[in-house]
CSV table of C-alpha atoms in Angstrom, one decimal:
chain,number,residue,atom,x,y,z
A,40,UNK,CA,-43.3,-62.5,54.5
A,41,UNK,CA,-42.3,-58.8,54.3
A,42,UNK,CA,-42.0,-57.5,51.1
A,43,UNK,CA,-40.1,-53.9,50.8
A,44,UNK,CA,-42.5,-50.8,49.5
A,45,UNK,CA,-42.3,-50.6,45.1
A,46,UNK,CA,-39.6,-48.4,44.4
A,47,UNK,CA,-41.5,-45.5,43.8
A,48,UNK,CA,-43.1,-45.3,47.4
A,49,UNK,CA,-39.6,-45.1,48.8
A,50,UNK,CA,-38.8,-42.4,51.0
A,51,UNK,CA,-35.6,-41.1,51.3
A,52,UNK,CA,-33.7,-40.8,55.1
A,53,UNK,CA,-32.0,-37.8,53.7
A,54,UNK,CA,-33.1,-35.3,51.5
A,55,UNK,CA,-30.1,-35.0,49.0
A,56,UNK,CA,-29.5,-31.4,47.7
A,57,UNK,CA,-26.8,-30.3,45.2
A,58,UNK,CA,-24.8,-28.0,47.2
A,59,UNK,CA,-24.0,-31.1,49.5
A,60,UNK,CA,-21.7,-32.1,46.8
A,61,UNK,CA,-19.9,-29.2,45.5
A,62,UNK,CA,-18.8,-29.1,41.8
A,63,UNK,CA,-15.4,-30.6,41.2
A,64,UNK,CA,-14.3,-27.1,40.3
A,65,UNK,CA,-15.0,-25.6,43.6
A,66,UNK,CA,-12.6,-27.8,44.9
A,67,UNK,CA,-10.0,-26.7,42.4
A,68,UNK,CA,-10.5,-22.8,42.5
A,69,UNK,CA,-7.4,-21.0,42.6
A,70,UNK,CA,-6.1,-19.8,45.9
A,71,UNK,CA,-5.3,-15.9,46.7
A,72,UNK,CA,-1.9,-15.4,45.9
A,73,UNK,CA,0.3,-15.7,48.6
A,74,UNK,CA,2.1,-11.9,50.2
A,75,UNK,CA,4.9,-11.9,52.1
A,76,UNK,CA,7.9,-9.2,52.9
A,77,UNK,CA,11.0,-8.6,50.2
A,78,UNK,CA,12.9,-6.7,52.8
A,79,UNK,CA,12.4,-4.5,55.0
A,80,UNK,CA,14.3,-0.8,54.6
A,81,UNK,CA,13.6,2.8,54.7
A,82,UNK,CA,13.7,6.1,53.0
A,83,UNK,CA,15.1,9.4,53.8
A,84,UNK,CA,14.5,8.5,57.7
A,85,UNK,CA,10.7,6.7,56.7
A,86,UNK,CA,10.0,3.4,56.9
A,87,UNK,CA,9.4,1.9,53.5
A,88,UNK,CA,8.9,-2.0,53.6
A,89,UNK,CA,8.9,-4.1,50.1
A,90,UNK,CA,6.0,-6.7,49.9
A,91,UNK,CA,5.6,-9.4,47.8
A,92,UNK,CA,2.7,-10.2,46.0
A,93,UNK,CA,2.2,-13.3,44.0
A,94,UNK,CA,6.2,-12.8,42.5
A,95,UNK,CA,5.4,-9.3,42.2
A,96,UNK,CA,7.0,-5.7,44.1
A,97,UNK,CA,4.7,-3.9,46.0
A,98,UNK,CA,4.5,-1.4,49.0
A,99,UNK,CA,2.1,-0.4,51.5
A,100,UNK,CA,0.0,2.2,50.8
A,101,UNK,CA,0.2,4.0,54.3
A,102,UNK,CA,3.9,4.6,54.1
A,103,UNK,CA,3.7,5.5,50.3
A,104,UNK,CA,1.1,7.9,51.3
A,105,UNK,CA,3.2,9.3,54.4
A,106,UNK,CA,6.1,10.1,51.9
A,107,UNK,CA,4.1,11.6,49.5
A,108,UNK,CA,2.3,13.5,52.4
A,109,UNK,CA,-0.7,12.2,51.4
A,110,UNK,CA,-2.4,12.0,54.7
A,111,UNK,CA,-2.8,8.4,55.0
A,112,UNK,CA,-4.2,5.2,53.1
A,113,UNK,CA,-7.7,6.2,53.0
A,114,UNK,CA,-7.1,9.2,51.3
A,115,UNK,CA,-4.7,7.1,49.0
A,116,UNK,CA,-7.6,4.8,48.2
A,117,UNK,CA,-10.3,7.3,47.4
A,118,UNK,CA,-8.0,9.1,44.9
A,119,UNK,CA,-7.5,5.2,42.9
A,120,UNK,CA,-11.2,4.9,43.3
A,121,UNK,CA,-12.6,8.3,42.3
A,122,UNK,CA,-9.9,10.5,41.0
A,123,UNK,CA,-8.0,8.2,39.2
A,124,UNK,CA,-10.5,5.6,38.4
A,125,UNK,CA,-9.7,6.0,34.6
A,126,UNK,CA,-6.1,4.8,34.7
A,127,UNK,CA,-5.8,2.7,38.4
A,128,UNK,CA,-6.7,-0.9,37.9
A,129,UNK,CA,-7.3,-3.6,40.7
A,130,UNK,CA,-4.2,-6.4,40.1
A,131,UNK,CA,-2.2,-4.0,37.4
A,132,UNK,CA,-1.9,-1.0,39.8
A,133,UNK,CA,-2.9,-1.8,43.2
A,134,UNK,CA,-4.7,-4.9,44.9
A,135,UNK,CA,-6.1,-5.2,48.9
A,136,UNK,CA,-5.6,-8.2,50.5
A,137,UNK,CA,-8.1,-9.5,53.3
A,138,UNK,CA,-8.0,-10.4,57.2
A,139,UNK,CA,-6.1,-13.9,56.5
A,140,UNK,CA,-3.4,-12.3,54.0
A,141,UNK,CA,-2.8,-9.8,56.3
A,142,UNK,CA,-2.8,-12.1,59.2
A,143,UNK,CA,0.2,-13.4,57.6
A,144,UNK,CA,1.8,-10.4,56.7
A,145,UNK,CA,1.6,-9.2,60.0
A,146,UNK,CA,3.2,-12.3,61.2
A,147,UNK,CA,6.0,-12.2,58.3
A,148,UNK,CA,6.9,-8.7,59.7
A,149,UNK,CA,6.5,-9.3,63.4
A,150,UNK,CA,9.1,-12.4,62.7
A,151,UNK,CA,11.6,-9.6,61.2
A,152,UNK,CA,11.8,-7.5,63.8
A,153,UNK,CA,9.4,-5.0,62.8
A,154,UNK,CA,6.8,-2.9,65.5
A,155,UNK,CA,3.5,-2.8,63.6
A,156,UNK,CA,2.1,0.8,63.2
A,157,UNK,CA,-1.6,1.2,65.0
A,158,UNK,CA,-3.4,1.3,61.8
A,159,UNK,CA,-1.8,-1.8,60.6
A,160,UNK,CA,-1.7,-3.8,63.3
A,161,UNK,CA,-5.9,-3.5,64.2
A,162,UNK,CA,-6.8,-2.8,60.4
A,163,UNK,CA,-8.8,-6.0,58.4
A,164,UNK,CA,-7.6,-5.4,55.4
A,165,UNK,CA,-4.6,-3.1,53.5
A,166,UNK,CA,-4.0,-1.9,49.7
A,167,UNK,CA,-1.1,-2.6,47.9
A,168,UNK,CA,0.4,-0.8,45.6
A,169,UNK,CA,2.4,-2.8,42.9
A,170,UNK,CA,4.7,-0.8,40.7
A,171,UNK,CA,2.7,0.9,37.7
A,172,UNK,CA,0.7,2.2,40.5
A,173,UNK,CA,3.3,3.4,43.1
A,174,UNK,CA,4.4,5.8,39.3
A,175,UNK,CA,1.2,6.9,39.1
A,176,UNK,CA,0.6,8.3,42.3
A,177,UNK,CA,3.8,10.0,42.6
A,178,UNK,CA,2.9,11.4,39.2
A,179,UNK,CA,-0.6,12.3,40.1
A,180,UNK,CA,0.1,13.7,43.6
A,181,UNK,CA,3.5,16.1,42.1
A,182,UNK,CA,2.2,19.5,42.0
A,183,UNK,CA,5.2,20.7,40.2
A,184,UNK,CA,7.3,18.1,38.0
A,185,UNK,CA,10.2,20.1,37.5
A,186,UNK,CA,10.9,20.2,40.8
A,187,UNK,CA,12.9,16.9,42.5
A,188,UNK,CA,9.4,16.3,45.2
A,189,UNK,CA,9.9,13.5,48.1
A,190,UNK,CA,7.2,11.1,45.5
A,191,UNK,CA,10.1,11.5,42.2
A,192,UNK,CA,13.2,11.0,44.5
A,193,UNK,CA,11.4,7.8,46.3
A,194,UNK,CA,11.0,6.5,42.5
A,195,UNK,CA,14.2,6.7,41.3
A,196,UNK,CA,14.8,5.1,45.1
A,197,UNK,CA,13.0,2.2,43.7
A,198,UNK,CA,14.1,2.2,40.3
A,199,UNK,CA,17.7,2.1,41.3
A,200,UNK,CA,18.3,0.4,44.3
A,201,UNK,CA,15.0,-1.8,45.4
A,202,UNK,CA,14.0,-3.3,42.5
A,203,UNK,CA,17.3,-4.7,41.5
A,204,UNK,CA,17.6,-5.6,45.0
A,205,UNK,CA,14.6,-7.7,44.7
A,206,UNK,CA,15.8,-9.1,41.6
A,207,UNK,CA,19.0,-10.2,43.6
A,208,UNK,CA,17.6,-11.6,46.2
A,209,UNK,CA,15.6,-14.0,44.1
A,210,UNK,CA,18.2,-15.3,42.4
A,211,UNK,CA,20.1,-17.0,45.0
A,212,UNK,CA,21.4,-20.3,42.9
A,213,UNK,CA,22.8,-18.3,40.3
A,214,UNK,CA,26.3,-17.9,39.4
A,215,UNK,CA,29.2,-17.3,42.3
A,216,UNK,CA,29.3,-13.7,41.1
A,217,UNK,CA,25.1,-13.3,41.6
A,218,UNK,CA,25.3,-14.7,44.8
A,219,UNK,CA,28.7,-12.5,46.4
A,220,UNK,CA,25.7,-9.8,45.2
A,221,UNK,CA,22.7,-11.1,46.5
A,222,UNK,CA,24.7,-11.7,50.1
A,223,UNK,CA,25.6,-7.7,49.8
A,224,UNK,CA,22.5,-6.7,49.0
A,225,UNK,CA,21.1,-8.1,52.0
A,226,UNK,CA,23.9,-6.6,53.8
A,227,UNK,CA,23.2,-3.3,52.6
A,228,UNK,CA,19.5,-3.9,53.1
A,229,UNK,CA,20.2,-5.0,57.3
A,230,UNK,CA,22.6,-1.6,57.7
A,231,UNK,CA,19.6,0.4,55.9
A,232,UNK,CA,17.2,-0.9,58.3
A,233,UNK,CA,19.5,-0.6,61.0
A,234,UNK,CA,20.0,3.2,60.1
A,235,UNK,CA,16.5,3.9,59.7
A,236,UNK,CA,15.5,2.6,63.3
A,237,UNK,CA,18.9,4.3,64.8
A,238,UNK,CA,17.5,7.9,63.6
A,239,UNK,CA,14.0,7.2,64.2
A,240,UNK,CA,15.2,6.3,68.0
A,241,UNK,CA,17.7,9.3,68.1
A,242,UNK,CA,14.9,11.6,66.6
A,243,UNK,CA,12.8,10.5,69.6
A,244,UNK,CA,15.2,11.2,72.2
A,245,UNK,CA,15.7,14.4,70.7
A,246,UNK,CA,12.1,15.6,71.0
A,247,UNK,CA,11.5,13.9,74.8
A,248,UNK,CA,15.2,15.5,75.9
A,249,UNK,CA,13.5,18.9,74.5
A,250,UNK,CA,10.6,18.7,76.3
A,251,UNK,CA,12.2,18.0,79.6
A,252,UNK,CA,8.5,15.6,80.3
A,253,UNK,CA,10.8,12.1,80.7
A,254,UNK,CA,13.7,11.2,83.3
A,255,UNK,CA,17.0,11.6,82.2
A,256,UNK,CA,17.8,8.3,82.4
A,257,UNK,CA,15.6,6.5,80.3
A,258,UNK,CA,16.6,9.4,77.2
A,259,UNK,CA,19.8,8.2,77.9
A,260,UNK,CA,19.0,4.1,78.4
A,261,UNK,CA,17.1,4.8,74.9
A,262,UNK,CA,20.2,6.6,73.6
A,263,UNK,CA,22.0,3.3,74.2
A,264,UNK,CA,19.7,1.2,72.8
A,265,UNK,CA,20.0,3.3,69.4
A,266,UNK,CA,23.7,3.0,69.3
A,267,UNK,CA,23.0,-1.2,70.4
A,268,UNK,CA,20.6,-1.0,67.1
A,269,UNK,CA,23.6,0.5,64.8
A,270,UNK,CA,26.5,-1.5,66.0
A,271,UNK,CA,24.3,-5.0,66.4
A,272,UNK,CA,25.5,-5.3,69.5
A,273,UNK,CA,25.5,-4.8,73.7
A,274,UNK,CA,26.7,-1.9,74.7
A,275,UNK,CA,26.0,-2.7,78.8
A,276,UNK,CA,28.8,-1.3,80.1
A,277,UNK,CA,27.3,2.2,79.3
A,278,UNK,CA,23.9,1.4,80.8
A,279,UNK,CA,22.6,3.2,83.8
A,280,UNK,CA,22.9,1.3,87.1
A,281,UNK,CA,20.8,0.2,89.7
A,282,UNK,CA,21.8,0.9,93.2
A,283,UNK,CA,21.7,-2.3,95.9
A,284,UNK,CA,18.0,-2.4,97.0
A,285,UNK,CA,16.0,-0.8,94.2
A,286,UNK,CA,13.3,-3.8,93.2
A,287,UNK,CA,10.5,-3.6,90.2
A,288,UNK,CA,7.0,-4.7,91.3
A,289,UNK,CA,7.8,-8.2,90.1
A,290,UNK,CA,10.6,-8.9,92.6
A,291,UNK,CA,8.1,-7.2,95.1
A,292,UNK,CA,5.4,-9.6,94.3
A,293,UNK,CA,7.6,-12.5,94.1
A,294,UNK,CA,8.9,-11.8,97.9
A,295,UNK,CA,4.9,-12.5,98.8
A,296,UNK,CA,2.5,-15.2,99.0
A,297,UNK,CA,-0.1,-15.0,96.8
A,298,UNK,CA,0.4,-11.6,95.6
A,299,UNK,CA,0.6,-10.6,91.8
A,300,UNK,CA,2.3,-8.1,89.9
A,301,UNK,CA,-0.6,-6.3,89.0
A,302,UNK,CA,-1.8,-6.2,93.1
A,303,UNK,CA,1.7,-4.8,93.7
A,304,UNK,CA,0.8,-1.9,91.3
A,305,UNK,CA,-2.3,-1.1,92.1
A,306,UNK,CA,-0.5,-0.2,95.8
A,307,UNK,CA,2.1,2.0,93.9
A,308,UNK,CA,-0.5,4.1,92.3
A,309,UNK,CA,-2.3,4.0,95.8
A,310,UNK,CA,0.8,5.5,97.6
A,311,UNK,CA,1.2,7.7,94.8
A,312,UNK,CA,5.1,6.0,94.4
A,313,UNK,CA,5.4,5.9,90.7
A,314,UNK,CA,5.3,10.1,90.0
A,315,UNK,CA,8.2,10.3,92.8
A,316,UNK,CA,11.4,11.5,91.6
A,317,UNK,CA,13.7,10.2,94.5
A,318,UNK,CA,11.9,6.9,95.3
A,319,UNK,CA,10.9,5.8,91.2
A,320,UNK,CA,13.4,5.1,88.5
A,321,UNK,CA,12.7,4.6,84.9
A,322,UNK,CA,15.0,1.9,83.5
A,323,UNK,CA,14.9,-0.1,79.9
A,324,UNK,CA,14.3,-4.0,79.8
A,325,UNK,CA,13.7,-6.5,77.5
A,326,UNK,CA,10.3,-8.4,77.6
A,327,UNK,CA,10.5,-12.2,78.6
A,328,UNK,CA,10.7,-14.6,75.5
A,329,UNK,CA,10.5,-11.4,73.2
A,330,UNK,CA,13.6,-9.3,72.0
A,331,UNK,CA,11.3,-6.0,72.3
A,332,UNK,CA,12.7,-3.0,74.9
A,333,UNK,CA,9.8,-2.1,77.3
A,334,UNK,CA,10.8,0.8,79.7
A,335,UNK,CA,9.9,-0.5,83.5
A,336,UNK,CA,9.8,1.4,86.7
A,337,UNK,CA,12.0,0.3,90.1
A,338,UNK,CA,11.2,1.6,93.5
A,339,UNK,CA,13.9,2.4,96.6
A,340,UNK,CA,14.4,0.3,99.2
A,341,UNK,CA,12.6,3.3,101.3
A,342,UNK,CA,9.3,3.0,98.7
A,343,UNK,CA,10.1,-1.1,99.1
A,344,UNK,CA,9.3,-0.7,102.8
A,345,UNK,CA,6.1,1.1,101.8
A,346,UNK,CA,4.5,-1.4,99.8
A,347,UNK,CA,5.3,-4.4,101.6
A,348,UNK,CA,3.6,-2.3,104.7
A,349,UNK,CA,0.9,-2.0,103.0
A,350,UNK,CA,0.8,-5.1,101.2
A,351,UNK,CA,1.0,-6.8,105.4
A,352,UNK,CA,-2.3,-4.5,106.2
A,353,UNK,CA,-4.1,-6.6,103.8
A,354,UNK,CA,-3.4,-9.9,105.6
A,355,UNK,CA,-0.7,-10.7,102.9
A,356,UNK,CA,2.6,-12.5,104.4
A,357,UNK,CA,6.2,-12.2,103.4
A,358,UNK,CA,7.9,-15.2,102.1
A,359,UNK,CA,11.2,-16.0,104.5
């Protein structure tokens, strides 16, 4: 009969280590404190977003440093780490949140409407800065104090109008009177952002009208879509139009079997159509599924005949 081995000669299946079972603590550990957006608004023609920070104000340290003419957030961050060092602490005066915070920040602001600067949108990480250390670098960064700077006129901004703002907006079950002024706050803070991207747009067409580089007519569809931006509304009456004929390389492609887009445009750079003043037209859409203006080019009936020419000497056959 088979008797098993004494207890000492056993050998385990599986060696049994002690990070295979984590302390009850590591599955308790404290998450990073969740960020999200306040509201989003603007500053003497600037964007200036509010962040949120575990129940706590802060701003983004690439616009504080493009009002205080800083030069940008790296140079913001080497003056809290070396320069200021003494008096800038992580969590009191600024904090930087990682690839997943941001992930969601990015997504919080991309859900409000808001087109993500460059450095923002491909960055892995941003600083923050909360209150005590938005004061201190308009403080540190004044050259003169007696003087009313950009940095001493964007706190008082704060000081006045966001932070009770804030305050407002986080108290929505208060009394009937907090809540009349919570709703106009977030009025105020919709026509604010409104403004802010209506001069920001108007400022644009300004410069590209000035430099004579762009058609006419997408200055003016832009110039449309400003005035859309600060009325909330359609103004489509006032938009160019597009004579009987005139098709995008879409509708070309569409009018084909088996050709794309993409195949369509690679035969408008090929003919050399797109630089032509009488057969291309700039005109402003809207992106399918997105509420984003893209500008889009349309071709002539004559540049039409063209490309489907073209498009036949490949073998490719017209749908009837």
């Amino acid at each position: 009969m088979f008797e098993p081995a004494p207890e000492q000669e056993r050998i385990p299946m599986f060696e049994d280590h002690d990070y295979d079972h984590p302390a009850e603590q590591a599955w308790t550990e404290p998450t990073r404190p969740p960020t999200g957006v306040s509201f989003v608004g603007s500053f003497e023609g600037r964007a200036f977003i509010t962040c949120d920070f575990d129940g706590k104000p802060c701003w983004l340290a690439d616009e504080v440093a493009a009002i205080l003419g800083l030069g940008g957030a790296s140079e913001l961050a080497r003056r809290l780490a070396i320069d200021w060092s003494e008096d800038a602490q992580e969590g009191k005066h600024w904090v930087r949140i990682g690839e997943l915070e941001l992930d969601e920040l990015r997504a919080d602001l991309s859900e409000r409407g808001v087109i993500l600067a460059a450095s923002l949108a491909e960055a892995r990480s941003a600083l923050l800065l909360l209150e005590p250390g938005l004061a201190l670098a308009v403080e540190r960064s004044s050259t003169d104090p007696s003087q009313p700077s950009a940095g001493r006129r964007l706190l008082r901004h704060v000081c006045e109008r966001v932070i009770p703002a804030v305050g407002a907006i986080r108290r929505p079950s208060g009394s009937a009177l907090e809540r009349e002024a919570a709703s106009i706050t977030r009025e105020r803070i919709e026509l604010e952002r409104r403004r802010w991207e209506y001069d920001a747009l108007e400022g644009l067409c300004d410069a590209l009208d000035g430099r004579a580089e762009i058609d006419a007519e997408v200055i003016w569809a832009y110039r449309i879509v400003a005035a859309e931006i600060a009325l909330s509304g359609e103004l489509w009456q006032l938009k160019p139009t597009i004579e009987h004929g005139w098709l995008s390389p879409t509708q070309v492609a569409r009018r084909h079997l088996g050709v794309t887009p993409q195949r369509v445009g690679q035969i408008i750079s090929l003919l050399g159509l797109r630089e032509s003043k009488v057969h291309s037209k700039a005109v402003l859409n809207k992106t399918v599924g997105r509420d984003r203006a893209v500008v889009t080019h349309i071709y002539s009936p004559a540049a039409v005949g063209l490309i489907e020419r073209e498009l036949r000497s490949r073998g490719y056959r017209r749908v009837e």
